[in-house]
Every structure is written in structure tokens, then in C-alpha cells.
PDB file of C-alpha atoms in Angstrom:
ATOM      1  CA  MET A1302     -59.323  13.587  -7.842  1.00 56.00           C
ATOM      2  CA  ALA A1303     -55.812  14.533  -6.070  1.00 79.00           C
ATOM      3  CA  ARG A1304     -53.345  13.616  -8.128  1.00 94.00           C
ATOM      4  CA  LYS A1305     -50.070  13.610  -6.105  1.00 95.00           C
ATOM      5  CA  LYS A1306     -47.730  15.945  -8.223  1.00 97.00           C
ATOM      6  CA  LEU A1307     -44.160  14.485 -10.376  1.00 98.00           C
ATOM      7  CA  ILE A1308     -41.056  16.768 -10.436  1.00 98.00           C
ATOM      8  CA  ALA A1309     -39.146  15.140 -13.041  1.00 98.00           C
ATOM      9  CA  GLY A1310     -35.751  16.422 -14.332  1.00 98.00           C
ATOM     10  CA  ASN A1311     -34.888  15.606 -18.020  1.00 98.00           C
ATOM     11  CA  TRP A1312     -31.406  16.400 -18.186  1.00 98.00           C
ATOM     12  CA  LYS A1313     -30.866  15.938 -22.299  1.00 98.00           C
ATOM     13  CA  MET A1314     -27.438  15.258 -23.534  1.00 98.00           C
ATOM     14  CA  ASN A1315     -25.693  16.777 -20.670  1.00 98.00           C
ATOM     15  CA  GLY A1316     -23.827  16.174 -17.722  1.00 97.00           C
ATOM     16  CA  LEU A1317     -20.163  14.351 -17.720  1.00 98.00           C
ATOM     17  CA  LEU A1318     -19.416  11.603 -14.785  1.00 98.00           C
ATOM     18  CA  ALA A1319     -18.196  13.823 -12.204  1.00 98.00           C
ATOM     19  CA  ASP A1320     -20.511  17.098 -13.013  1.00 97.00           C
ATOM     20  CA  GLY A1321     -23.665  14.286 -13.318  1.00 98.00           C
ATOM     21  CA  VAL A1322     -23.099  12.232 -10.063  1.00 98.00           C
ATOM     22  CA  GLU A1323     -22.739  15.830  -7.854  1.00 98.00           C
ATOM     23  CA  LEU A1324     -26.161  16.880  -9.149  1.00 98.00           C
ATOM     24  CA  ALA A1325     -27.534  13.625  -8.644  1.00 98.00           C
ATOM     25  CA  LYS A1326     -26.094  14.291  -4.475  1.00 98.00           C
ATOM     26  CA  ASN A1327     -27.283  17.927  -4.516  1.00 98.00           C
ATOM     27  CA  ILE A1328     -30.686  16.888  -5.616  1.00 98.00           C
ATOM     28  CA  SER A1329     -30.893  13.650  -3.496  1.00 97.00           C
ATOM     29  CA  SER A1330     -29.508  15.670  -0.523  1.00 97.00           C
ATOM     30  CA  GLY A1331     -32.265  18.770  -0.971  1.00 96.00           C
ATOM     31  CA  VAL A1332     -34.786  16.383  -1.257  1.00 96.00           C
ATOM     32  CA  LYS A1333     -34.068  14.771   2.030  1.00 95.00           C
ATOM     33  CA  ALA A1334     -33.931  17.736   3.672  1.00 94.00           C
ATOM     34  CA  MET A1335     -37.798  18.283   2.485  1.00 93.00           C
ATOM     35  CA  GLY A1336     -38.271  15.766   4.888  1.00 87.00           C
ATOM     36  CA  LYS A1337     -42.107  14.674   3.430  1.00 88.00           C
ATOM     37  CA  PRO A1338     -41.696  15.930   0.204  1.00 88.00           C
ATOM     38  CA  GLN A1339     -45.704  16.534  -0.814  1.00 90.00           C
ATOM     39  CA  CYS A1340     -44.208  15.444  -4.324  1.00 96.00           C
ATOM     40  CA  GLU A1341     -42.781  12.441  -6.010  1.00 97.00           C
ATOM     41  CA  PHE A1342     -39.275  13.117  -7.785  1.00 98.00           C
ATOM     42  CA  LEU A1343     -37.461  11.801 -10.758  1.00 98.00           C
ATOM     43  CA  VAL A1344     -34.640  12.539 -12.620  1.00 98.00           C
ATOM     44  CA  CYS A1345     -33.878  11.268 -16.203  1.00 98.00           C
ATOM     45  CA  PRO A1346     -30.106  11.650 -17.041  1.00 98.00           C
ATOM     46  CA  PRO A1347     -28.194  10.380 -20.122  1.00 98.00           C
ATOM     47  CA  PHE A1348     -27.606   6.733 -20.531  1.00 98.00           C
ATOM     48  CA  THR A1349     -23.931   7.286 -20.043  1.00 98.00           C
ATOM     49  CA  LEU A1350     -24.967   8.426 -16.148  1.00 98.00           C
ATOM     50  CA  LEU A1351     -27.737   5.932 -15.144  1.00 98.00           C
ATOM     51  CA  ALA A1352     -25.874   3.625 -13.418  1.00 98.00           C
ATOM     52  CA  SER A1353     -23.539   6.217 -11.555  1.00 98.00           C
ATOM     53  CA  VAL A1354     -26.618   8.656 -10.983  1.00 98.00           C
ATOM     54  CA  LYS A1355     -28.310   5.830  -9.156  1.00 98.00           C
ATOM     55  CA  LYS A1356     -25.585   5.237  -6.814  1.00 97.00           C
ATOM     56  CA  ALA A1357     -25.719   9.041  -5.982  1.00 97.00           C
ATOM     57  CA  LEU A1358     -29.784   8.907  -5.120  1.00 97.00           C
ATOM     58  CA  ARG A1359     -29.255   6.062  -2.986  1.00 94.00           C
ATOM     59  CA  GLY A1360     -31.451   6.832   0.284  1.00 92.00           C
ATOM     60  CA  ALA A1361     -33.364   9.578  -1.389  1.00 94.00           C
ATOM     61  CA  LYS A1362     -36.786   9.078  -2.419  1.00 95.00           C
ATOM     62  CA  VAL A1363     -35.817  10.365  -6.542  1.00 98.00           C
ATOM     63  CA  ALA A1364     -36.873   7.634  -9.181  1.00 98.00           C
ATOM     64  CA  LEU A1365     -34.554   7.462 -12.162  1.00 98.00           C
ATOM     65  CA  GLY A1366     -35.514   7.488 -15.352  1.00 98.00           C
ATOM     66  CA  ALA A1367     -33.795   7.336 -19.061  1.00 98.00           C
ATOM     67  CA  GLN A1368     -34.507   9.357 -22.125  1.00 98.00           C
ATOM     68  CA  ASP A1369     -35.526   6.748 -24.324  1.00 98.00           C
ATOM     69  CA  CYS A1370     -35.178   2.778 -25.342  1.00 98.00           C
ATOM     70  CA  HIS A1371     -36.349   0.605 -27.817  1.00 98.00           C
ATOM     71  CA  MET A1372     -39.419  -0.835 -29.094  1.00 98.00           C
ATOM     72  CA  ALA A1373     -37.158  -4.318 -28.597  1.00 98.00           C
ATOM     73  CA  GLU A1374     -36.159  -6.812 -25.522  1.00 96.00           C
ATOM     74  CA  LYS A1375     -33.067  -7.294 -27.269  1.00 97.00           C
ATOM     75  CA  GLY A1376     -31.437  -8.243 -31.117  1.00 97.00           C
ATOM     76  CA  ALA A1377     -29.528  -6.594 -33.648  1.00 98.00           C
ATOM     77  CA  HIS A1378     -30.097  -2.992 -32.666  1.00 98.00           C
ATOM     78  CA  THR A1379     -26.529  -1.017 -32.633  1.00 98.00           C
ATOM     79  CA  GLY A1380     -26.558   1.724 -30.227  1.00 96.00           C
ATOM     80  CA  ASP A1381     -30.210   1.022 -28.771  1.00 97.00           C
ATOM     81  CA  ILE A1382     -31.579   0.791 -25.360  1.00 98.00           C
ATOM     82  CA  SER A1383     -33.948  -2.335 -24.404  1.00 98.00           C
ATOM     83  CA  PRO A1384     -36.661  -1.674 -22.099  1.00 98.00           C
ATOM     84  CA  LEU A1385     -35.367  -4.668 -20.109  1.00 98.00           C
ATOM     85  CA  MET A1386     -31.558  -3.018 -19.763  1.00 98.00           C
ATOM     86  CA  LEU A1387     -33.152  -0.158 -18.319  1.00 98.00           C
ATOM     87  CA  LYS A1388     -35.331  -1.918 -16.118  1.00 98.00           C
ATOM     88  CA  ASP A1389     -32.160  -4.225 -15.152  1.00 97.00           C
ATOM     89  CA  LEU A1390     -29.802  -1.074 -14.608  1.00 97.00           C
ATOM     90  CA  GLY A1391     -32.762   0.245 -11.667  1.00 97.00           C
ATOM     91  CA  CYS A1392     -34.760   2.626 -13.781  1.00 98.00           C
ATOM     92  CA  SER A1393     -38.404   3.132 -12.880  1.00 98.00           C
ATOM     93  CA  HIS A1394     -39.545   5.590 -15.899  1.00 98.00           C
ATOM     94  CA  VAL A1395     -38.590   6.518 -18.955  1.00 98.00           C
ATOM     95  CA  ILE A1396     -39.430   9.391 -21.247  1.00 98.00           C
ATOM     96  CA  LEU A1397     -40.921   8.999 -24.591  1.00 98.00           C
ATOM     97  CA  GLY A1398     -42.263  10.528 -28.032  1.00 98.00           C
ATOM     98  CA  HIS A1399     -40.227  13.928 -26.380  1.00 97.00           C
ATOM     99  CA  SER A1400     -40.230  16.272 -29.444  1.00 96.00           C
ATOM    100  CA  GLU A1401     -36.269  16.402 -30.230  1.00 96.00           C
ATOM    101  CA  ARG A1402     -36.957  12.597 -30.692  1.00 97.00           C
ATOM    102  CA  ARG A1403     -39.664  13.128 -32.785  1.00 97.00           C
ATOM    103  CA  ALA A1404     -37.646  15.931 -34.837  1.00 96.00           C
ATOM    104  CA  ASP A1405     -34.206  14.676 -34.664  1.00 96.00           C
ATOM    105  CA  HIS A1406     -35.469  10.567 -35.397  1.00 97.00           C
ATOM    106  CA  ALA A1407     -38.472  11.369 -37.162  1.00 97.00           C
ATOM    107  CA  GLU A1408     -40.385   9.109 -34.095  1.00 98.00           C
ATOM    108  CA  SER A1409     -43.945   9.187 -35.067  1.00 98.00           C
ATOM    109  CA  ASP A1410     -47.054   8.373 -32.807  1.00 98.00           C
ATOM    110  CA  ASP A1411     -46.769   4.384 -33.694  1.00 98.00           C
ATOM    111  CA  ILE A1412     -43.269   4.663 -33.010  1.00 98.00           C
ATOM    112  CA  VAL A1413     -43.877   6.077 -29.597  1.00 98.00           C
ATOM    113  CA  CYS A1414     -46.816   4.187 -28.883  1.00 98.00           C
ATOM    114  CA  GLN A1415     -44.654   0.388 -29.821  1.00 98.00           C
ATOM    115  CA  LYS A1416     -41.665   1.635 -27.099  1.00 98.00           C
ATOM    116  CA  ALA A1417     -44.429   2.222 -24.729  1.00 98.00           C
ATOM    117  CA  VAL A1418     -46.084  -1.552 -25.157  1.00 98.00           C
ATOM    118  CA  ALA A1419     -42.316  -2.782 -24.642  1.00 98.00           C
ATOM    119  CA  ALA A1420     -41.737  -0.368 -21.977  1.00 98.00           C
ATOM    120  CA  HIS A1421     -44.783  -1.213 -19.913  1.00 98.00           C
ATOM    121  CA  LYS A1422     -44.271  -4.922 -20.435  1.00 98.00           C
ATOM    122  CA  ALA A1423     -40.444  -4.474 -18.914  1.00 98.00           C
ATOM    123  CA  GLY A1424     -41.967  -3.095 -15.928  1.00 98.00           C
ATOM    124  CA  LEU A1425     -41.358   0.848 -16.770  1.00 98.00           C
ATOM    125  CA  LYS A1426     -43.837   3.470 -16.023  1.00 98.00           C
ATOM    126  CA  THR A1427     -43.563   5.891 -19.630  1.00 98.00           C
ATOM    127  CA  VAL A1428     -43.360   9.783 -19.801  1.00 98.00           C
ATOM    128  CA  ILE A1429     -45.052   9.970 -22.968  1.00 98.00           C
ATOM    129  CA  CYS A1430     -44.606  13.467 -24.300  1.00 98.00           C
ATOM    130  CA  ILE A1431     -46.691  15.331 -26.495  1.00 98.00           C
ATOM    131  CA  GLY A1432     -47.066  19.289 -27.754  1.00 97.00           C
ATOM    132  CA  GLU A1433     -47.662  21.449 -30.625  1.00 96.00           C
ATOM    133  CA  THR A1434     -44.978  23.800 -32.933  1.00 93.00           C
ATOM    134  CA  LEU A1435     -45.444  27.291 -33.198  1.00 91.00           C
ATOM    135  CA  ALA A1436     -46.941  27.270 -36.315  1.00 91.00           C
ATOM    136  CA  GLU A1437     -49.407  24.620 -35.471  1.00 94.00           C
ATOM    137  CA  ARG A1438     -50.078  26.844 -32.311  1.00 93.00           C
ATOM    138  CA  GLU A1439     -50.641  30.051 -34.400  1.00 90.00           C
ATOM    139  CA  SER A1440     -52.574  28.119 -36.918  1.00 94.00           C
ATOM    140  CA  GLY A1441     -55.397  27.386 -34.035  1.00 93.00           C
ATOM    141  CA  LYS A1442     -54.535  23.574 -33.904  1.00 95.00           C
ATOM    142  CA  ALA A1443     -52.639  23.380 -30.759  1.00 95.00           C
ATOM    143  CA  VAL A1444     -55.567  21.148 -28.948  1.00 96.00           C
ATOM    144  CA  ASP A1445     -55.994  18.985 -32.692  1.00 97.00           C
ATOM    145  CA  VAL A1446     -52.755  18.400 -32.882  1.00 97.00           C
ATOM    146  CA  CYS A1447     -51.891  17.353 -28.912  1.00 97.00           C
ATOM    147  CA  LYS A1448     -55.250  15.177 -29.083  1.00 97.00           C
ATOM    148  CA  LYS A1449     -53.829  13.349 -32.010  1.00 98.00           C
ATOM    149  CA  GLN A1450     -50.490  12.267 -30.636  1.00 98.00           C
ATOM    150  CA  ILE A1451     -52.508  11.479 -27.329  1.00 98.00           C
ATOM    151  CA  LEU A1452     -54.906   8.667 -29.648  1.00 98.00           C
ATOM    152  CA  GLY A1453     -51.546   7.576 -31.093  1.00 98.00           C
ATOM    153  CA  SER A1454     -49.003   7.528 -28.662  1.00 98.00           C
ATOM    154  CA  VAL A1455     -50.926   6.025 -25.995  1.00 98.00           C
ATOM    155  CA  PRO A1456     -51.224   2.443 -25.616  1.00 98.00           C
ATOM    156  CA  ALA A1457     -55.058   1.488 -25.299  1.00 97.00           C
ATOM    157  CA  ASP A1458     -54.080  -0.887 -21.965  1.00 97.00           C
ATOM    158  CA  SER A1459     -52.393   2.118 -20.505  1.00 98.00           C
ATOM    159  CA  SER A1460     -53.230   3.336 -17.095  1.00 97.00           C
ATOM    160  CA  ALA A1461     -52.664   5.998 -14.508  1.00 96.00           C
ATOM    161  CA  ALA A1462     -50.146   3.282 -12.820  1.00 96.00           C
ATOM    162  CA  ASP A1463     -48.217   3.422 -15.807  1.00 98.00           C
ATOM    163  CA  THR A1464     -48.114   6.039 -17.758  1.00 98.00           C
ATOM    164  CA  VAL A1465     -47.809   9.893 -17.501  1.00 98.00           C
ATOM    165  CA  ILE A1466     -48.284  12.472 -20.181  1.00 98.00           C
ATOM    166  CA  ALA A1467     -45.972  15.446 -20.627  1.00 98.00           C
ATOM    167  CA  TYR A1468     -47.049  18.678 -22.312  1.00 97.00           C
ATOM    168  CA  GLU A1469     -44.648  20.517 -23.902  1.00 95.00           C
ATOM    169  CA  PRO A1470     -45.468  23.176 -26.261  1.00 95.00           C
ATOM    170  CA  VAL A1471     -42.131  22.400 -28.965  1.00 93.00           C
ATOM    171  CA  TRP A1472     -41.947  26.170 -29.052  1.00 89.00           C
ATOM    172  CA  ALA A1473     -41.466  26.714 -25.525  1.00 88.00           C
ATOM    173  CA  ILE A1474     -38.963  24.750 -24.797  1.00 84.00           C
ATOM    174  CA  GLY A1475     -35.553  26.071 -24.034  1.00 81.00           C
ATOM    175  CA  THR A1476     -36.733  29.191 -25.392  1.00 83.00           C
ATOM    176  CA  GLY A1477     -37.356  31.026 -22.096  1.00 81.00           C
ATOM    177  CA  LYS A1478     -41.034  31.396 -23.692  1.00 81.00           C
ATOM    178  CA  VAL A1479     -44.449  30.124 -21.471  1.00 78.00           C
ATOM    179  CA  PRO A1480     -47.680  29.168 -23.273  1.00 88.00           C
ATOM    180  CA  THR A1481     -50.568  31.748 -20.883  1.00 91.00           C
ATOM    181  CA  THR A1482     -51.363  29.879 -18.074  1.00 93.00           C
ATOM    182  CA  ALA A1483     -55.195  29.730 -20.044  1.00 94.00           C
ATOM    183  CA  ASP A1484     -53.276  28.090 -23.035  1.00 94.00           C
ATOM    184  CA  VAL A1485     -51.982  25.889 -20.857  1.00 95.00           C
ATOM    185  CA  GLU A1486     -54.916  24.858 -18.646  1.00 96.00           C
ATOM    186  CA  GLU A1487     -56.906  24.568 -21.703  1.00 96.00           C
ATOM    187  CA  VAL A1488     -54.287  22.033 -23.672  1.00 96.00           C
ATOM    188  CA  HIS A1489     -54.089  19.822 -19.918  1.00 97.00           C
ATOM    189  CA  ALA A1490     -58.301  19.888 -19.666  1.00 97.00           C
ATOM    190  CA  ALA A1491     -58.601  18.825 -23.639  1.00 97.00           C
ATOM    191  CA  VAL A1492     -55.854  15.827 -22.774  1.00 97.00           C
ATOM    192  CA  ARG A1493     -57.991  14.796 -20.111  1.00 97.00           C
ATOM    193  CA  LYS A1494     -60.654  14.496 -22.135  1.00 97.00           C
ATOM    194  CA  VAL A1495     -59.526  12.445 -24.823  1.00 98.00           C
ATOM    195  CA  LEU A1496     -57.714  10.294 -22.369  1.00 98.00           C
ATOM    196  CA  ALA A1497     -61.570   9.155 -20.715  1.00 97.00           C
ATOM    197  CA  GLN A1498     -62.344   8.885 -24.246  1.00 97.00           C
ATOM    198  CA  LYS A1499     -59.644   6.537 -25.407  1.00 97.00           C
ATOM    199  CA  LEU A1500     -58.887   4.748 -21.215  1.00 97.00           C
ATOM    200  CA  GLY A1501     -61.757   5.716 -19.474  1.00 96.00           C
ATOM    201  CA  LYS A1502     -62.566   8.110 -17.164  1.00 96.00           C
ATOM    202  CA  ALA A1503     -61.566   6.511 -14.178  1.00 94.00           C
ATOM    203  CA  ASN A1504     -58.050   6.156 -15.396  1.00 94.00           C
ATOM    204  CA  ALA A1505     -58.157   9.438 -16.974  1.00 96.00           C
ATOM    205  CA  ASN A1506     -58.862  11.150 -13.507  1.00 96.00           C
ATOM    206  CA  LYS A1507     -56.248   9.502 -11.967  1.00 97.00           C
ATOM    207  CA  MET A1508     -53.498   9.748 -14.360  1.00 98.00           C
ATOM    208  CA  ARG A1509     -51.304  12.419 -14.326  1.00 98.00           C
ATOM    209  CA  ILE A1510     -50.267  15.038 -17.020  1.00 98.00           C
ATOM    210  CA  LEU A1511     -47.396  17.393 -16.482  1.00 98.00           C
ATOM    211  CA  TYR A1512     -46.603  20.488 -18.381  1.00 96.00           C
ATOM    212  CA  GLY A1513     -42.994  21.684 -19.544  1.00 95.00           C
ATOM    213  CA  GLY A1514     -41.119  24.103 -21.508  1.00 90.00           C
ATOM    214  CA  SER A1515     -39.079  27.011 -19.430  1.00 89.00           C
ATOM    215  CA  VAL A1516     -40.462  25.929 -16.440  1.00 93.00           C
ATOM    216  CA  LYS A1517     -38.461  27.773 -14.059  1.00 94.00           C
ATOM    217  CA  PRO A1518     -38.635  28.569 -10.177  1.00 96.00           C
ATOM    218  CA  SER A1519     -40.191  32.039 -11.041  1.00 95.00           C
ATOM    219  CA  ASN A1520     -43.265  30.795 -12.775  1.00 94.00           C
ATOM    220  CA  ALA A1521     -43.634  27.017 -11.163  1.00 96.00           C
ATOM    221  CA  LYS A1522     -46.298  28.122  -8.612  1.00 96.00           C
ATOM    222  CA  GLU A1523     -48.384  29.525 -11.223  1.00 95.00           C
ATOM    223  CA  LEU A1524     -48.582  26.775 -13.733  1.00 95.00           C
ATOM    224  CA  LEU A1525     -48.395  24.224 -11.347  1.00 96.00           C
ATOM    225  CA  SER A1526     -51.455  25.636  -9.454  1.00 95.00           C
ATOM    226  CA  LEU A1527     -53.584  24.648 -12.488  1.00 95.00           C
ATOM    227  CA  PRO A1528     -56.310  22.243 -11.985  1.00 92.00           C
ATOM    228  CA  ASP A1529     -55.342  19.601 -14.735  1.00 95.00           C
ATOM    229  CA  VAL A1530     -51.097  20.335 -14.064  1.00 97.00           C
ATOM    230  CA  ASP A1531     -49.759  17.230 -12.157  1.00 97.00           C
ATOM    231  CA  GLY A1532     -46.266  18.502 -11.959  1.00 97.00           C
ATOM    232  CA  ALA A1533     -43.367  19.183 -14.235  1.00 98.00           C
ATOM    233  CA  LEU A1534     -41.364  17.853 -17.090  1.00 98.00           C
ATOM    234  CA  ILE A1535     -38.077  20.074 -16.387  1.00 97.00           C
ATOM    235  CA  GLY A1536     -35.360  20.783 -18.987  1.00 95.00           C
ATOM    236  CA  GLY A1537     -32.565  23.420 -18.757  1.00 95.00           C
ATOM    237  CA  ALA A1538     -33.869  24.330 -14.843  1.00 96.00           C
ATOM    238  CA  SER A1539     -32.927  20.667 -13.831  1.00 98.00           C
ATOM    239  CA  LEU A1540     -29.622  20.971 -14.567  1.00 98.00           C
ATOM    240  CA  LYS A1541     -29.227  23.133 -11.329  1.00 98.00           C
ATOM    241  CA  ALA A1542     -30.390  21.372  -8.344  1.00 98.00           C
ATOM    242  CA  GLU A1543     -30.948  24.787  -6.802  1.00 98.00           C
ATOM    243  CA  ASP A1544     -33.626  25.751  -9.201  1.00 98.00           C
ATOM    244  CA  PHE A1545     -34.827  22.113  -9.454  1.00 98.00           C
ATOM    245  CA  LEU A1546     -35.644  21.785  -5.789  1.00 98.00           C
ATOM    246  CA  ALA A1547     -36.781  25.689  -5.888  1.00 97.00           C
ATOM    247  CA  ILE A1548     -39.604  24.873  -8.737  1.00 97.00           C
ATOM    248  CA  ALA A1549     -40.300  21.888  -6.753  1.00 97.00           C
ATOM    249  CA  LYS A1550     -41.039  24.217  -3.563  1.00 96.00           C
ATOM    250  CA  ASN A1551     -42.380  26.688  -4.984  1.00 95.00           C
ATOM    251  CA  GLY A1552     -45.368  24.203  -6.750  1.00 92.00           C
ATOM    252  CA  GLY A1553     -46.327  23.062  -3.694  1.00 90.00           C
ATOM    253  CA  CYS A1554     -44.393  20.261  -2.696  1.00 90.00           C
TER     254      CYS A1554
END
């Protein structure tokens, strides 16, 4: 089944106002110059840049996403952002369950699932992240870990219309290390299989599964040509418009 690739940039905790706006404008210009790209685009800046980046992207087919949200609509949650606030600001997507959130903020599969339920209720599409550590990979548990995260993190009523999965091996994020294409395809195929068990085969066949972890222009073609890889969640390389756009072009966009 043909699934339109999604090229997503996770800016993480990077970018002051001037730099963020310039990056967004350069990405916007590059996507416009593609004419009718074969991929969809998404950028996820820090909360402080969302409104300004939204303006800078005006006129370009680039969606806006956030990097996290709370599971409550409002209330006494100092420092948190609700899904409704993100929707109100113009976001269409939110990243949930990134390994850095799971590690730095002790987010469990259940917490990620609760956030995803709230995000879907607010009308946001979720990019739910999964991935194993190096120790788990070396002990042969990569597939089992990812399956467990899917079962625990993805709401039971999720669909291809509101959910994207991003497989990011923790040990490959920002390290320059990349699993073999065989390893990537093995996990992506296993993830699609467990999605079929949880959500039904039709949903699983339509749902996009991105790869993330040291994606760069030089390996984009190889990674994004794999049968079950439906795009990329890009970290460091998304902070340079030319690299972000080159990944898209090299990946078949």
C-alpha cells in the first residue's frame, strides 16, 4: 500500500527567535521551490518558537508540531502545555514519548498513551516514538522492547489518520551511529505486525512508521527506500535547512 512519506524535523531545545525564524523561512522557501513534492513536511520547534515559526512557514506546505504536551486540557500544571493550547496556536502535530522525554522525565508507556489520547481528543496528530537502548539491542531484545512500547504507548482507537510511529534506536540518536538497513527493516516490519494485532490490518497498512537516529543526506536514500520506512524524524540535521531539504530530496521527495 502506498504511504506518502513524512519528513519531520525535531529541533529539540535549540533556537532563539532570530535563528528559528530564519531556519523556518529557509525551509519554507526550499519546500516551495520543490513545486509539488512527493512527501509531506513537518517541523517541531521548541514551545517558544511555535507562534513565530507558524508565521514564517505561511504559504508553504509545512505542518507545525510541538515536542510534547500534557494530558490535561487545563489546570494546575505549572510549566506544562495542554493539547488544546497547541491546537489553538496552529499546531497540527505533537511528538510524544521521545526517548529523551522517557529518560529525562521518567515518562512511561502509560503516560505517553494518556498524552496521546488527550492529543487526539484535541484534534492533534501524534508522532509516537519508540526505540531500544544499546544494551537492549546487544542483548537481542530490540524487537521485543519496541513491541512492548507500541502496545503500551499507542491508544487502542488510534488510526492512520491521527497517528504516526517513529522508530528511533536510542543509541543512534545524535551519535552518528546507524543500524544496518536489515536491522531497521526488521524492527519496522515487526512494528507494523504488532500494530495490525492492536489496531487491525487495514490501519497498520496505512500507518506511517518513520525512522530516526542520525539521519543525514548521505544515508537518506538507503534508509527511506526500505519497504516499511515511511519517512524520517530528523534531529540534528533538521537544524540546517539545506540538510533537512537534502534528506527529503535524497529520500525520494
